[in-house]
Coordinates of C-alpha atoms in Angstrom, one line a residue:
X1 CA 0.0 0.0 0.0
X2 CA 2.8 2.4 0.8
X3 CA 4.4 1.7 -2.6
X4 CA 1.1 2.5 -4.4
X5 CA 0.8 5.8 -2.5
X6 CA 4.3 6.7 -3.6
X7 CA 3.3 6.1 -7.2
X8 CA 0.3 8.3 -6.8
X9 CA 2.4 11.0 -5.1
X10 CA 4.9 11.2 -8.0
X11 CA 2.1 10.7 -10.5
X12 CA 3.7 8.1 -12.7
X13 CA 1.1 7.7 -15.4
X14 CA -0.3 4.4 -16.4
X15 CA 0.7 3.5 -19.9
X16 CA -2.9 2.8 -21.2
X17 CA -4.0 6.3 -20.1
X18 CA -1.1 8.2 -21.6
X19 CA -0.2 6.2 -24.7
X20 CA -2.6 8.1 -27.0
X21 CA -1.5 11.6 -26.2
X22 CA 2.1 10.6 -26.3
X23 CA 1.7 9.1 -29.8
X24 CA -0.3 12.1 -31.1
X25 CA 1.9 14.8 -29.7
X26 CA 5.1 12.9 -30.7
X27 CA 3.9 12.5 -34.3
X28 CA 2.9 16.1 -34.6
X29 CA 6.2 17.3 -33.0
X30 CA 8.4 15.2 -35.3
X31 CA 6.4 16.3 -38.4
X32 CA 6.6 20.0 -37.5
X33 CA 10.3 19.8 -36.7
X34 CA 11.3 18.0 -39.8
X35 CA 9.2 20.2 -42.1
X36 CA 10.4 23.4 -40.4
X37 CA 14.1 22.3 -40.7
X38 CA 13.9 20.9 -44.2
X39 CA 11.7 23.5 -46.0
X40 CA 12.2 26.7 -44.1
X41 CA 15.5 26.8 -42.1
X42 CA 17.8 24.6 -44.2
X43 CA 19.6 27.5 -45.8
X44 CA 20.0 29.3 -42.6
X45 CA 21.6 26.2 -40.9
X46 CA 23.8 25.9 -44.0
X47 CA 25.2 29.3 -43.4
X48 CA 25.7 28.7 -39.7
X49 CA 27.5 25.4 -40.4
X50 CA 29.7 27.0 -43.1
X51 CA 30.8 29.7 -40.6
X52 CA 31.2 27.4 -37.6
X53 CA 33.4 25.0 -39.7
X54 CA 35.2 27.8 -41.5
X55 CA 33.9 26.5 -44.7
X56 CA 35.4 22.9 -44.3
X57 CA 32.0 21.2 -44.2
X58 CA 28.6 21.8 -45.6
X59 CA 25.1 21.2 -44.4
X60 CA 22.9 18.5 -46.0
X61 CA 19.3 19.5 -45.4
X62 CA 17.9 15.9 -45.5
X63 CA 20.5 14.4 -43.1
X64 CA 20.4 17.6 -41.0
X65 CA 16.6 17.6 -40.6
X66 CA 16.4 13.9 -39.8
X67 CA 19.3 14.0 -37.3
X68 CA 18.1 17.2 -35.5
X69 CA 14.5 15.9 -35.3
X70 CA 15.7 12.6 -33.8
X71 CA 17.9 14.3 -31.2
X72 CA 15.2 16.7 -30.1
X73 CA 12.7 13.8 -29.8
X74 CA 15.1 11.7 -27.7
X75 CA 15.6 14.8 -25.5
X76 CA 11.8 14.9 -25.0
X77 CA 11.7 11.2 -24.1
X78 CA 14.4 11.7 -21.6
X79 CA 12.6 14.7 -20.1
X80 CA 9.3 12.7 -19.9
X81 CA 11.0 9.8 -18.1
X82 CA 12.2 12.3 -15.6
X83 CA 9.2 14.5 -15.2
X84 CA 6.5 11.8 -15.5
X85 CA 3.8 14.3 -16.1
X86 CA 0.6 13.2 -17.9
X87 CA -2.8 14.7 -18.5
X88 CA -3.1 18.3 -19.9
X89 CA 0.6 19.1 -19.1
X90 CA 2.2 16.4 -21.1
X91 CA 2.9 18.6 -24.2
X92 CA 5.0 20.8 -22.0
X93 CA 7.7 18.1 -22.0
X94 CA 8.4 19.2 -25.6
X95 CA 9.3 22.8 -24.5
X96 CA 13.0 22.3 -24.0
X97 CA 13.4 20.6 -27.4
X98 CA 11.4 23.3 -29.2
X99 CA 13.3 26.0 -27.3
X100 CA 16.6 24.5 -28.5
X101 CA 15.1 24.3 -32.0
X102 CA 14.4 28.0 -31.8
X103 CA 17.9 28.9 -30.6
X104 CA 19.8 27.0 -33.3
X105 CA 17.6 28.6 -36.1
X106 CA 17.8 32.1 -34.7
X107 CA 21.0 32.9 -36.7
X108 CA 21.4 36.7 -36.5
X109 CA 21.4 38.2 -40.0
X110 CA 23.4 41.2 -38.7
X111 CA 26.4 39.0 -37.7
X112 CA 27.3 38.2 -41.2
X113 CA 30.6 36.3 -41.0
X114 CA 30.6 35.2 -37.4
X115 CA 28.2 33.0 -35.5
X116 CA 26.8 33.8 -32.0
X117 CA 23.9 32.8 -29.8
X118 CA 23.7 36.4 -28.8
X119 CA 21.0 36.9 -26.1
X120 CA 20.2 33.2 -26.0
X121 CA 23.0 32.6 -23.4
X122 CA 20.9 34.5 -21.0
X123 CA 17.4 33.8 -22.3
X124 CA 17.8 30.0 -22.6
X125 CA 18.7 29.1 -19.0
X126 CA 16.1 31.7 -17.7
X127 CA 13.2 30.1 -19.8
X128 CA 14.3 26.6 -18.6
X129 CA 14.1 27.7 -15.0
X130 CA 10.6 29.1 -15.6
X131 CA 9.6 26.0 -17.4
X132 CA 10.9 23.8 -14.6
X133 CA 9.0 25.8 -12.0
X134 CA 5.8 25.4 -14.1
X135 CA 6.3 21.7 -14.3
X136 CA 6.8 21.4 -10.6
X137 CA 3.6 23.4 -9.9
X138 CA 1.6 21.2 -12.4
X139 CA 2.9 18.0 -10.7
X140 CA 1.9 19.3 -7.3
X141 CA -1.5 20.3 -8.6
X142 CA -2.1 17.0 -10.4
X143 CA -1.3 14.9 -7.2
X144 CA -4.9 15.8 -6.1
X145 CA -6.2 13.4 -8.7
X146 CA -5.9 9.8 -7.6
X147 CA -6.0 8.3 -11.0
X148 CA -5.9 9.4 -14.6
X149 CA -9.0 9.5 -16.7
X150 CA -8.8 7.6 -20.0
X151 CA -7.8 9.8 -23.0
X152 CA -9.7 10.0 -26.3
X153 CA -9.0 12.1 -29.3
X154 CA -12.0 14.3 -28.4
X155 CA -11.1 14.6 -24.6
X156 CA -10.5 18.0 -23.0
X157 CA -7.0 17.1 -21.9
X158 CA -6.1 16.0 -25.5
X159 CA -7.1 19.4 -26.9
X160 CA -5.3 21.2 -24.2
X161 CA -2.1 19.3 -25.1
X162 CA -2.6 20.2 -28.8
X163 CA -3.2 23.8 -27.9
X164 CA 0.0 23.9 -25.8
X165 CA 1.9 22.4 -28.8
X166 CA 0.5 24.9 -31.2
X167 CA 1.5 27.8 -28.9
X168 CA 5.1 26.4 -28.7
X169 CA 5.2 26.0 -32.5
X170 CA 4.2 29.7 -32.8
X171 CA 7.1 30.5 -30.5
X172 CA 9.5 28.7 -32.7
X173 CA 8.3 30.4 -35.9
X174 CA 8.2 33.9 -34.2
X175 CA 11.7 33.8 -32.6
X176 CA 13.7 31.9 -35.2
X177 CA 15.2 33.6 -38.1
X178 CA 12.3 34.8 -40.3
X179 CA 14.0 37.6 -42.2
X180 CA 12.9 37.2 -45.8
X181 CA 15.9 38.9 -47.4
X182 CA 18.4 36.8 -45.4
X183 CA 16.6 33.6 -46.3
X184 CA 16.7 34.6 -50.0
X185 CA 20.4 35.4 -49.7
X186 CA 21.2 32.0 -48.2
X187 CA 19.1 30.2 -50.8
X188 CA 20.7 32.0 -53.7
X189 CA 24.2 31.4 -52.5
X190 CA 23.4 27.7 -52.1
X191 CA 22.1 27.6 -55.7
X192 CA 25.2 29.5 -57.0
X193 CA 27.6 27.1 -55.2
X194 CA 25.8 24.3 -57.0
X195 CA 25.9 26.1 -60.3
X196 CA 22.1 26.3 -60.4
X197 CA 22.0 29.9 -61.6
X198 CA 18.5 29.7 -63.1
X199 CA 17.1 28.4 -59.8
X200 CA 18.8 31.2 -58.0
X201 CA 17.0 33.8 -60.3
X202 CA 13.7 32.4 -59.2
X203 CA 14.3 32.9 -55.4
X204 CA 12.0 35.6 -54.1
X205 CA 11.3 36.9 -57.6
X206 CA 7.8 38.1 -56.7
X207 CA 8.9 39.7 -53.5
X208 CA 9.3 43.5 -53.3
X209 CA 11.9 43.4 -50.5
X210 CA 15.6 43.8 -51.4
X211 CA 18.9 45.1 -50.0
X212 CA 22.3 45.5 -51.7
X213 CA 23.4 42.0 -50.7
X214 CA 20.4 40.5 -52.5
X215 CA 21.0 42.7 -55.5
X216 CA 24.6 41.6 -55.8
X217 CA 23.7 37.9 -55.7
X218 CA 20.9 38.2 -58.2
X219 CA 23.1 40.3 -60.6
X220 CA 25.8 37.5 -60.3
X221 CA 23.3 34.7 -61.1
X222 CA 22.0 36.7 -64.1
X223 CA 25.5 37.4 -65.4
X224 CA 26.4 33.8 -65.3
X225 CA 23.5 33.0 -67.7
X226 CA 24.2 36.1 -69.8
X227 CA 20.9 37.7 -68.6
X228 CA 22.2 40.7 -66.8
X229 CA 21.2 43.3 -69.4
X230 CA 18.0 41.4 -70.1
X231 CA 16.5 41.0 -66.6
X232 CA 18.3 43.0 -64.0
X233 CA 15.7 45.8 -63.8
X234 CA 12.9 43.3 -63.4
X235 CA 13.9 42.9 -59.7
X236 CA 13.7 45.4 -56.8
X237 CA 17.0 47.4 -56.8
X238 CA 18.8 49.4 -54.3
X239 CA 22.2 50.9 -53.8
X240 CA 23.1 51.8 -57.4
X241 CA 26.3 50.3 -58.9
X242 CA 27.8 49.8 -55.4
X243 CA 25.4 47.0 -54.8
X244 CA 26.9 44.9 -57.7
X245 CA 30.0 43.8 -55.9
X246 CA 31.0 43.0 -52.3
X247 CA 32.8 45.8 -50.4
X248 CA 33.9 43.9 -47.2
X249 CA 31.6 46.2 -45.2
X250 CA 27.8 46.2 -45.6
X251 CA 27.8 44.2 -48.8
X252 CA 29.2 40.7 -48.2
X253 CA 29.0 37.2 -49.4
X254 CA 28.0 34.6 -46.8
X255 CA 29.6 31.4 -48.2
X256 CA 31.2 32.2 -51.5
X257 CA 34.8 33.5 -51.3
X258 CA 35.3 37.0 -52.6
X259 CA 38.2 35.8 -54.8
X260 CA 35.7 33.4 -56.7
X261 CA 33.4 36.3 -57.2
X262 CA 36.0 38.7 -58.5
X263 CA 37.5 36.1 -60.8
X264 CA 34.1 35.2 -62.3
X265 CA 33.3 38.9 -62.9
X266 CA 36.7 39.7 -64.3
X267 CA 37.7 42.3 -61.6
X268 CA 40.9 42.0 -59.6
X269 CA 39.5 43.7 -56.5
X270 CA 36.5 45.6 -55.3
X271 CA 35.9 49.1 -56.7
X272 CA 32.9 51.2 -57.8
X273 CA 32.2 49.7 -61.2
X274 CA 30.9 53.0 -62.5
X275 CA 34.3 54.5 -62.0
X276 CA 36.2 51.8 -64.0
X277 CA 36.8 53.3 -67.4
X278 CA 39.1 50.8 -68.9
X279 CA 38.1 47.2 -68.2
X280 CA 40.2 44.7 -70.1
X281 CA 38.1 42.7 -72.5
X282 CA 39.9 39.8 -74.3
X283 CA 40.0 39.7 -78.0
X284 CA 38.3 36.3 -78.3
X285 CA 35.1 37.6 -76.5
X286 CA 35.2 34.8 -73.9
X287 CA 32.5 34.3 -71.1
X288 CA 34.3 36.3 -68.4
X289 CA 34.8 39.2 -70.8
X290 CA 31.1 39.3 -71.6
X291 CA 30.2 39.2 -67.9
X292 CA 32.7 42.1 -67.3
X293 CA 31.2 44.2 -70.1
X294 CA 27.6 43.7 -68.8
X295 CA 28.7 44.6 -65.3
X296 CA 30.2 47.9 -66.5
X297 CA 27.1 48.8 -68.6
X298 CA 24.6 47.9 -66.0
X299 CA 26.7 49.9 -63.4
X300 CA 26.2 53.0 -65.5
X301 CA 22.5 52.2 -65.8
X302 CA 22.1 51.7 -62.1
X303 CA 23.7 55.1 -61.5
X304 CA 21.6 56.6 -64.3
X305 CA 24.6 57.7 -66.2
X306 CA 23.1 57.5 -69.7
X307 CA 25.8 59.5 -71.5
X308 CA 28.6 57.2 -70.2
X309 CA 26.4 54.2 -71.1
X310 CA 25.9 55.4 -74.6
X311 CA 29.6 56.2 -75.2
X312 CA 30.7 52.7 -74.0
X313 CA 27.9 50.5 -75.4
X314 CA 29.0 50.5 -79.1
X315 CA 32.5 49.2 -78.0
X316 CA 30.9 46.1 -76.7
X317 CA 27.7 45.5 -78.7
X318 CA 26.4 46.2 -82.2
X319 CA 23.6 48.7 -81.7
X320 CA 20.8 46.7 -83.3
X321 CA 17.6 44.9 -82.5
X322 CA 19.5 42.0 -80.8
X323 CA 20.6 44.2 -77.9
X324 CA 19.5 43.0 -74.4
X325 CA 16.1 44.4 -73.4
X326 CA 17.3 46.9 -70.8
X327 CA 20.0 48.3 -73.1
X328 CA 17.4 49.0 -75.8
X329 CA 15.1 50.6 -73.2
X330 CA 18.0 52.8 -72.1
X331 CA 18.8 53.8 -75.6
X332 CA 15.2 54.7 -76.4
X333 CA 15.0 56.7 -73.2
X334 CA 18.3 58.5 -74.0
X335 CA 17.1 59.4 -77.5
X336 CA 14.0 61.0 -76.2
X337 CA 15.7 62.8 -73.3
X338 CA 18.6 64.4 -75.2
X339 CA 18.0 67.3 -77.7
X340 CA 21.2 66.4 -79.5
X341 CA 21.7 62.7 -78.8
X342 CA 25.1 61.2 -79.8
X343 CA 23.4 58.0 -80.7
X344 CA 19.9 57.7 -82.0
X345 CA 18.1 54.4 -81.5
X346 CA 14.6 53.8 -82.8
X347 CA 12.8 50.4 -82.9
X348 CA 9.2 50.4 -83.9
X349 CA 7.8 48.1 -81.1
X350 CA 9.9 49.8 -78.4
X351 CA 8.9 53.2 -79.6
X352 CA 5.2 52.3 -79.3
X353 CA 5.7 50.9 -75.8
X354 CA 7.6 54.1 -74.8
X355 CA 4.7 56.3 -76.1
X356 CA 2.2 54.3 -74.1
X357 CA 4.4 54.7 -71.1
X358 CA 4.4 58.5 -71.5
X359 CA 0.6 58.5 -72.3
X360 CA -0.1 56.6 -69.1
X361 CA 2.1 58.9 -67.1
X362 CA 0.2 62.0 -68.3
X363 CA -3.1 60.4 -67.3
X364 CA -2.4 60.7 -63.6
X365 CA -1.4 64.2 -62.4
X366 CA -1.0 63.1 -58.7
X367 CA 2.6 61.8 -58.2
X368 CA 1.9 58.8 -55.9
X369 CA -1.0 57.6 -58.1
X370 CA 1.0 58.0 -61.3
X371 CA 3.9 56.1 -59.7
X372 CA 1.6 53.2 -58.6
X373 CA -0.1 52.9 -62.0
X374 CA 3.2 53.0 -63.9
X375 CA 4.8 50.4 -61.6
X376 CA 1.8 48.0 -62.2
X377 CA 2.4 48.1 -66.0
X378 CA 6.0 49.2 -66.5
X379 CA 7.7 48.3 -63.1
X380 CA 10.1 45.9 -64.8
X381 CA 11.5 48.4 -67.3
X382 CA 14.5 50.6 -67.1
X383 CA 12.2 53.6 -67.8
X384 CA 10.4 53.1 -64.5
X385 CA 13.7 52.7 -62.6
X386 CA 15.2 55.8 -64.2
X387 CA 12.3 58.0 -63.3
X388 CA 11.1 56.6 -60.0
X389 CA 13.8 54.6 -58.2
X390 CA 16.3 56.6 -56.1
X391 CA 19.8 55.3 -56.5
X392 CA 20.4 55.0 -52.8
X393 CA 17.0 53.2 -52.0

């Protein structure tokens, strides 16, 4: 009898009454953790592992998601065997595992080339102490019940457990790294490392957010497929020509060495591309030379230096209908802006589009309305960038 009383006092649950919630909560936990790691945080963890290993190892998202999920589940099993809490508080045994999951995926996008748990060194132990206190209180409260009621999928205790899990999942999503731009950067660099440049161009293509780091990576992936002059201005842009190359300050690569970037672009070291007047272009017009030319031409366009663009363009491209789209747009705009243009470029289809652009612009006298209407129709043209996008934004 004394032994039975001890069991009741420590509330060691009977297997039949706790098996259902344990199975349901465990399955949901493992599913959420794997999906969260595999589909959402894989690129962030790849950056973290690259920095922690100094580039000597790389993160495999399948193996990583399985391994981390398994370790966190084993941690929960160990905690349950120690806490022995059933009923409505069972789901709380997953809290340390989910807290640890939050911590390892809260990679600070401002740290760039170093890894740190920042405030987690204080927050993590504090939250664990609070959790332990809550668990102790719940165990003391539950000792008033002499035996556990059977669980069912529709029972009150089951739904309380599911609600607790849902709240902890929200905690993970809220406090892990959810910065869109940083996720895009990590994903694009992963694609570039694998040579999947077209996939890199699709990352966040419908998003309106951008920063110079993202502009740099998108420009690089476009240049590697000879699409820089064709598609650059279809993306949100900021920073002017300075955003095309890393500067070891606010514009940095996360995993790709700067030397690889400079070698691919054909530049020996970082400079403002718009100030480079004499970029060496090889006589055989190889791939690196073409990338270099497009970088210089797009740098002039980003800085809205149409006169310099027009003076350099004929050295690298025949001025005909086969020019990249944005170069033709820039020439059309230049022809209409200058009273005595050094180079006159007229193409029937493009002229008609530009006339429609001007007509639409005149239809809306209010500046904000006009900008919105033009963006909806012509937001992916150089005309819209030149007229409405500030270089530093």
